[in-house]
Each structure stands twice: as structure tokens, then as C-alpha cells.
Amino acid sequence: MSEQWVEVCDADDIEEEDVIRFDHGDRTFAIYRSADDEYFATDGLCTHEQVHLADGLVMDNIIECPKHNGRFDYRTGDAKGAPVCVNLNTYPIKLEDDKVYLKLG
Amino acid sequence: MSGQITGPVAIVGAGHSGGRTALALREQGYRGPLVLIGEESYVPYERPPLSKQLLLGAAEAPDCYLDKRADYTGLDIDLHLECSAVRLDRDKRTLKLSDGSIVDYQALILATGGQVRQLTIPGNDLEGVHYLRTLKDATALRASLLDARHCVVIGGGFIGLEVASSARQMGCEVSVLEATDRLAARVLPTPISHYLHDLHRHNGVDIRLECRIQRLEGTDKVEAVVLESGEILSCDRVVVGIGIIPNTALAETSGLDTGNGIRVNAHLQTNDPAIYAIGDVCEHRSPMTASWCRQETWRNAEDQARHVAHHLLGDPTPFQSLPAFWSDQYDASLQLIGNPSAAAHTIVRPHDDDHILLFHLDASARLVGVSGFGPGNRISKDIKISAQLINNGGPLDPAGLADPTVKLKPMLKA
């Protein structure tokens, strides 16, 4: 399959050290902008209960799930301890012309 | 306990807090004997889905399990289900179980939870009258609500309101009968009660406040609720959610201090330092208000379990955790953290897209609690930031808190 880059949003649509939700087809993703102005993408739903991570809080490199405080490193998808023990998938991101693109895996 | 425990650990109560303690001990490297004793037939599970996803058919029992693999044997946790502790000998440090076995302990954790408070009015034993505390209760209630027409919920607290929300979504007519003058009055600030009231009214629930019930009527099955006013509400199901009574009997007969729960110190130890109490049954002094309090929340079960595991493994830090609570009803969620009741005044932070935050400040403009209400998990981010603002403890600018265009996150770094 050829590379599938999809446009997410303008680079400025995400604040620094924050996250937004991005739905594409029947899939949902969380798109992050770090305090260092880097962009990342993970699965949109927490692996503990199906809750949108974009409603959670980004602090440093951690996204904390809105409901049960499950924590993941959003750069790697790693679960940082109970109640979450299953990692998130991560997805490549690129910036072109001040737009954010996500590569579907 | 001082230093790292090596000897046997016994946990009475295989609910959320008991189960989490066992899992956390293993996660953190405790390799000694570990016994977990539970009266129910299920492995440890989380309760929040019982009144929501499980009733709606969006989750089944295994979805609620605390450890989704439920591999207690693999973790070398000696799990006794459908079993209770019948006698505690503190001198010998032994527990006698209902299956006749004797368990030795070096540390004992009482996570005995509570049982539902039952109605004592005539008709309370009719078929069609339900309570909701356990997975078994929830499974029975789901089956019962599937062909119900009119469900009367007795008690306008969280269990009652979450059941009302689920029952409406299942197509039942629903009435909620509450004894006080507003919903969830024991826990919620008044404005949040009012939002919740409006939410249920918009969803077609008939809410009766300051409502006194005289009796339930029916030949075999419940057919009506008779109010003290003489009004008769016909119905085919009743769900009672009027609170729980903490299970303190084992502690009381063993000479442990109890009040409205099993009383513990700042490390969650009872007056016998080898015995801890955690979860719904634990009564501890609030670090913020110094009054005795008992919390029946997911967060408390989780945090106290982890605290005890850490303490057993040699961490001397006292238990410090902000009270935190949420409830999902229809497509809305409310959250509350800290101690709003300890506030001198409250600042409203309105948002135009239908959500609201209330900041509860003490006399020195320090944040002591935050509550909020809104669609989905819209308020979660701000509630999390607020939790850190409470922990930071410094005075905050009331004007900034009241202005939704002033962001909260930078206040953390101020």
C-alpha cells in the first residue's frame, strides 16, 4: 500500500503542550504538540477503558487519561503503570506548509 | 510496619481496593505469601461500569475485572472466592476462614467494603425491588430492566441517578424519589445539583424532592410506591440506592477502633499497626479538614490500595491523596476534587459551550476544592490542572479563575 498521509489540522490549531482529537473514517487519534514544539500522534482511546485521550491533560511528555489517570508517554506510546498496562500505538507525523499530516498505519 | 515486609500478607475483601493491593504488591516486587479473600464469586472488579455500561449491555462482567487477564494463580496470589473471614486472632496473627482454613499474617488488610442500606418499609421484599452494589446485582438488574415499563428509583444520590440515566436510555419511564431538597446533597455543591436536576428533567425523568415514602405495594411483584402524601406511583420495578453500611463487624469483634467505618491513622493503620483498613470501609482523618471521613470512590480505593502496598514495602510517606469523584450520566459528566465543603467562598467559571467549573476557595484564596459539570469529559483537563493547583497550595487570583479566557495551566507555573 502506498503511503497514506492525511491532513489533520493547521499547526497552530494545537497549543503547545496540548492535545486534540482527530477522527478519520471510523478511527480516532490523539495528536500532540509538545512544549518543544514537536508533534506526535497516538491511538485516540485509552487502552484501559475506551475514553478519548484528547480530553486528558498533557504535562511534559505524558498524557494522562481523563477518567482513571492512566498515563502514557505520548512520544513512544508506553503505558506508565496501572491502571494502564497496554501501550498505545504511535503514528508518524509530518509538518508541511504549517499543516500537520498523520501517516496511517 | 517498618522496613520491608517479608512474611505473609492477608487481604480480607476482594473488591477494588483489596484486589488492587494484591496486584500492586506483586507489581512492586513483593514475593512472599499473599492471600486474598472475597465473599463474591467474581475475581476483583471495578464498580463504576455496574450502573452504566453493564446495565446498558455495553460491557459484560470480564470487562469490569481489575486485572483483565484475571491470572491470580500466575501471580501466585492465593485467591479464596465465596469465602469470608469469620474470626481474627490478633495475638496469634491468624484469620479463620469460612472454609475452615487458618491463614497466618504478618500484615492484614481489611478491605471489607460495605453492604447496601435496605428499606425497612412494608413491601420491601416484593419481587421487582432491586439494589445495586455487586456485579451479581447489576447483572440481575440489567435482565430485569430489559422488559420494565416504569422504574421508580428511591434515592437521588449517585447510584440512583446513574441507574435512572441507564434506565431512561433503555426506554423505561423513570421516577426518582429523593428525601432531601436537592439531588446528591451530601456530596455536591448546590449549583452542580441543579445542573444535574436539569439534565435528568430534560431526559424525561420525573424527579420528586423532599419525598417521603410510606410503603411499596403489590401482590407478588411490586406494583406501586405509596408516598406519605397519599399519592400512588404505579410501577413495575423499584431500584433502591440509599447508601451503604460499612462492613466493620470483623474489626469491631476484634477490638479495632471503629466509627462510621474502621478508623485508621495517617498510614491507614488501625490501632493494631499490623492491620490496615482501606477502601469504602476505611475512615481516616482528612488532612485538609481534620475531620473523620470515609470515601466511597474509585479513586480512593485505588489510591489507598497503592498506599498500603508502598507502606508495606518500606515507604514511610503518610497517605496524602485528594478526594476525587466523577459520575457519568447520559452524555454528561460531573467531577469533584478536594473538599468543597471546607470552602469560605466559591467562584464560578462559566463556559459558553455548556460546561461549568466551580472553584472553592478558603479565606486566604487558596483552592480547597473544584467541582464541574459538562458534556463528555470536557471538564477533565481543567479538573486535573485544578488538582495540581490545590496541591500547590498558593493563593490564586479570583478574577482569573472566574474568567474562562484566562488559562489555568500557566497558573501552575506562576
Tab-separated table of N, CA, C and O in Angstrom, chain B residues 126-127 216-225 232-237:
chain	number	residue	atom	x	y	z
B	126	LEU	N	-40.813	-7.370	48.098
B	126	LEU	CA	-41.536	-7.766	46.882
B	126	LEU	C	-40.570	-8.029	45.733
B	126	LEU	O	-39.491	-7.423	45.659
B	127	GLU	N	-40.988	-8.908	44.846
B	127	GLU	CA	-40.207	-9.132	43.627
B	127	GLU	C	-40.196	-7.836	42.804
B	127	GLU	O	-41.176	-7.084	42.806
B	216	LEU	N	-44.370	0.065	49.804
B	216	LEU	CA	-44.431	-0.482	48.452
B	216	LEU	C	-45.622	-1.432	48.413
B	216	LEU	O	-45.899	-2.141	49.390
B	217	GLU	N	-46.310	-1.447	47.272
B	217	GLU	CA	-47.490	-2.304	47.157
B	217	GLU	C	-47.353	-3.262	45.990
B	217	GLU	O	-46.715	-2.948	44.981
B	218	GLY	N	-48.013	-4.400	46.101
B	218	GLY	CA	-48.041	-5.383	45.029
B	218	GLY	C	-48.461	-6.720	45.598
B	218	GLY	O	-48.349	-6.933	46.813
B	219	THR	N	-48.961	-7.603	44.734
B	219	THR	CA	-49.350	-8.915	45.250
B	219	THR	C	-48.108	-9.791	45.400
B	219	THR	O	-47.743	-10.185	46.500
B	220	ASP	N	-47.432	-10.080	44.301
B	220	ASP	CA	-46.132	-10.744	44.398
B	220	ASP	C	-45.047	-9.771	43.985
B	220	ASP	O	-44.081	-9.549	44.683
B	221	LYS	N	-45.285	-9.188	42.795
B	221	LYS	CA	-44.330	-8.212	42.279
B	221	LYS	C	-44.733	-6.813	42.730
B	221	LYS	O	-45.907	-6.545	42.978
B	222	VAL	N	-43.725	-5.938	42.781
B	222	VAL	CA	-44.034	-4.559	43.152
B	222	VAL	C	-44.890	-3.920	42.054
B	222	VAL	O	-44.640	-4.107	40.853
B	223	GLU	N	-45.948	-3.215	42.473
B	223	GLU	CA	-46.859	-2.580	41.507
B	223	GLU	C	-46.998	-1.092	41.742
B	223	GLU	O	-47.461	-0.367	40.864
B	224	ALA	N	-46.629	-0.631	42.933
B	224	ALA	CA	-46.776	0.799	43.216
B	224	ALA	C	-45.934	1.206	44.415
B	224	ALA	O	-45.628	0.398	45.291
B	225	VAL	N	-45.569	2.495	44.406
B	225	VAL	CA	-44.933	3.110	45.566
B	225	VAL	C	-45.939	4.109	46.130
B	225	VAL	O	-46.446	4.965	45.391
B	232	ILE	N	-50.010	7.795	44.827
B	232	ILE	CA	-49.592	6.433	44.475
B	232	ILE	C	-48.911	6.465	43.109
B	232	ILE	O	-49.497	6.935	42.128
B	233	LEU	N	-47.661	6.013	43.061
B	233	LEU	CA	-46.927	5.942	41.789
B	233	LEU	C	-46.928	4.497	41.325
B	233	LEU	O	-46.298	3.648	41.959
B	234	SER	N	-47.635	4.203	40.246
B	234	SER	CA	-47.623	2.824	39.783
B	234	SER	C	-46.303	2.553	39.064
B	234	SER	O	-45.734	3.443	38.418
B	235	CYS	N	-45.810	1.343	39.200
B	235	CYS	CA	-44.507	1.000	38.631
B	235	CYS	C	-44.391	-0.515	38.540
B	235	CYS	O	-45.211	-1.242	39.104
B	236	ASP	N	-43.399	-0.989	37.804
B	236	ASP	CA	-43.156	-2.439	37.815
B	236	ASP	C	-41.744	-2.790	38.271
B	236	ASP	O	-41.380	-3.963	38.334
B	237	ARG	N	-40.921	-1.775	38.542
B	237	ARG	CA	-39.610	-2.019	39.137
B	237	ARG	C	-39.327	-0.904	40.131
B	237	ARG	O	-39.709	0.250	39.905
